Amino acid sequence: MFFFLLPRRLYLLLFAFLAFSLTSALAQNSTTSCPLDFTVLQKLVADSKPINIGRTQQCQYLKNGLRLVQSYYLQHNNSFLPPLDSAESCWRAYQTFLNQYDTNFDVRSSCGFNTSWISQGCMNITTRAQFESRIPKSSMDNVAAVCNQSLENNSPCAACTASLTSQLAYLPGPSVGNLSDCQAYPAIYAGAFLNRYGPTDRGTAKCLFLLDLDPKKSGHKKKRVMTLVFVILGLGLVIIIGGCWFLRRRYGVLRRKRRRDSISGGGFRMGLNSGLESITDSTNLVKFTLDEIREATWNFSRENLIGRGGYGNVYKGALPDGSQVAFKRFKNLTAAGDASFVHEVEVIASVRHVNLVALRGYCTATTPSEGHQRIIVCDLMTNGSLHDHLFGSAKKKLSWPIRQRIALGTARGLAYLHCGVQPAIIHRDIKANNILLDDNFEAKVADFGLAKFTPEGATHLSTRVAGTMGYVAPEYALYGQLTERSDVYSFGVLLLELLSGKKALGLSEEGQPSPVTDWAWSLVRKGRSLDVIEDGMTELGPNDVMEKYVFIAVLCSHPQLYARPTMDQVVKMMETEQSIPAIPDRPISFVADMEDIERSVSSSGSGQLSSPSGYQLYKFETDRRSSNFKDEGSSRPSSDSRPVETL
């Protein structure tokens, strides 16, 4: 009854105050506070040197920083993502942190991130238990074995990140947004639980989350460095002024000394050291001492010798942390040998892929008794090379599933070299000896001593011919014209070896050279594609799949460049149901007999080849003889000037 006795105006004011209070309370409860702790990222950044990041890389860098914070959140709360109702407050907290460095950059609008993405991720996986239920324990143990250490250096980091890629097969997706997608989950989990130092360690942040957080240098140290620089400059000026007169008198002696240094390669060795130091600084490779390698290989014991080649010998050994590695010891220690050594280190250090051999480090040393030592250190492949299993003393033939895995792994590694790095890399020496196999018979492409970087925009390179007889593409052997399709040809020959168990180049009954490519093609054109498959192979696959691989091998090893697919296309044909394109007829070989020549002439106008499984082969048409088929700067020759297949 008291309210009814109040004046009307006071009653209205009281009602308005109550409505405002209720609205404010609802607004405050509509958004839950953010559980993510951005102070861990702020502390790392505050203690690190400033970095310059372009606008194009800024969004990716900020995304990686958010993943580090989520890894810290997972470590303490067993949850990958904050609740959805806290998404807005989490973005505000992250924006507040970013405003300390750039007040004009709005992370959501500038990078195109939706508000809900910060609380959404891969396959509706939000908790630690859900993630662990999808990943086999064996895979988790393998990752923990290589990631539970300091990841500051490149060698353990490369081994850790390579093992993480194996878990992606168990996370096929889909992902909501791109902040915490399926590719990021293994790294977020590894940083939280599989690395002893945790996600806030500088090495872990740099390796798993790609955050360049080098510690700051103290101001006192900078002052000492500057003082030392001025002292050195002053002394240098005095030495230069005082030494000019002396150098003029000694010019003749210095000229003779330079000539001797040039002959002995001394000048080149200075370039060698500076080149390797540059590579080490940019990749964090480990520079091993000769004593460390002697201890690991039992002083290069014969018992540890696992391979020989024109470049030198390969030894197995164990590092102090127990990891098994291989040491490639160069023996051509001239100026040319040093050039090959630096080139191989540069190529392997510039790539990282699960189907490429990972470089751990190198060693350069000089001893009075043994001279110059040049050694490359890589992961040890316990199953040796593909050549060992196809043509060595292996007692058991490889099964079809293993051969299929090796073929696909090799194709993926080459596709990465051709399309996954810039500039592209042409291997130039794909063969069975250079395909190494790990514990699970996963293929690793090795030996980059002949590899070439492709200049941007170039369709081909003109260079001296290098490689192994039987694997070299015809256009490269005849004209020195090198393209990525040259590697495709070598891969086709390798795939035929893998399928048939026959060597790339053998001898016929008449003692003539007999390339495996000619032998396989003769069976394919007769409709006997499955006869290419090696007798006695265990666990045979479906006929249509094995026949498909035969056709891929024949297509890749086609003597005419325009007919070959790219390695990206090869991977798609192997991984999917994508059909194989028509296979053009082949030019007449140097060693063709009269029967083959007559068959080629009789079929060139109207002949049509097809396989029992329905793969449509190439059909010559008279109206195509004057057409130009261009591919990578090369044109298809007319029928009047058909190239002859080289051996």
XYZ file of C-alpha atoms in Angstrom, residues 139 141-167 190 195 207-208 283-286 319 321 323-325 351-354 356-361 378-381 438 444:
57
model
C 51.588 -42.823 -32.553
C 54.501 -42.705 -27.960
C 56.473 -42.109 -31.187
C 55.824 -38.369 -30.983
C 56.731 -38.246 -27.295
C 60.005 -40.078 -27.966
C 61.296 -37.332 -30.281
C 59.472 -34.256 -28.933
C 60.170 -34.627 -25.176
C 63.406 -32.615 -25.303
C 64.620 -29.111 -25.981
C 63.471 -28.085 -29.470
C 65.768 -25.065 -29.672
C 67.980 -26.594 -32.387
C 66.878 -27.557 -35.870
C 67.701 -31.266 -35.653
C 65.340 -32.271 -32.781
C 62.766 -29.789 -34.077
C 62.765 -31.390 -37.539
C 62.347 -34.869 -36.041
C 59.487 -33.672 -33.802
C 57.521 -31.853 -36.520
C 57.987 -34.760 -38.926
C 56.497 -37.164 -36.351
C 53.525 -34.834 -35.786
C 52.504 -35.077 -39.450
C 51.798 -38.798 -38.969
C 48.882 -37.924 -36.639
C 52.428 -31.840 -28.035
C 57.307 -31.723 -24.298
C 59.502 -25.073 -33.250
C 55.833 -25.986 -32.725
C 68.458 -23.131 -40.272
C 69.977 -23.868 -36.824
C 71.841 -26.903 -38.132
C 74.207 -28.631 -35.717
C 74.623 -39.699 -30.947
C 71.132 -38.801 -26.890
C 69.373 -41.381 -31.724
C 70.608 -43.418 -34.684
C 72.074 -41.379 -37.547
C 63.512 -28.490 -47.458
C 61.565 -30.348 -44.792
C 59.063 -33.078 -45.693
C 58.110 -36.479 -44.314
C 62.645 -36.359 -47.750
C 65.722 -37.282 -45.717
C 66.118 -34.754 -42.885
C 69.514 -33.122 -42.338
C 70.690 -33.012 -38.729
C 74.021 -31.260 -39.267
C 71.230 -37.386 -41.510
C 68.660 -39.631 -39.854
C 69.450 -43.340 -40.189
C 67.065 -45.349 -42.360
C 62.533 -46.199 -42.534
C 62.640 -40.950 -48.068
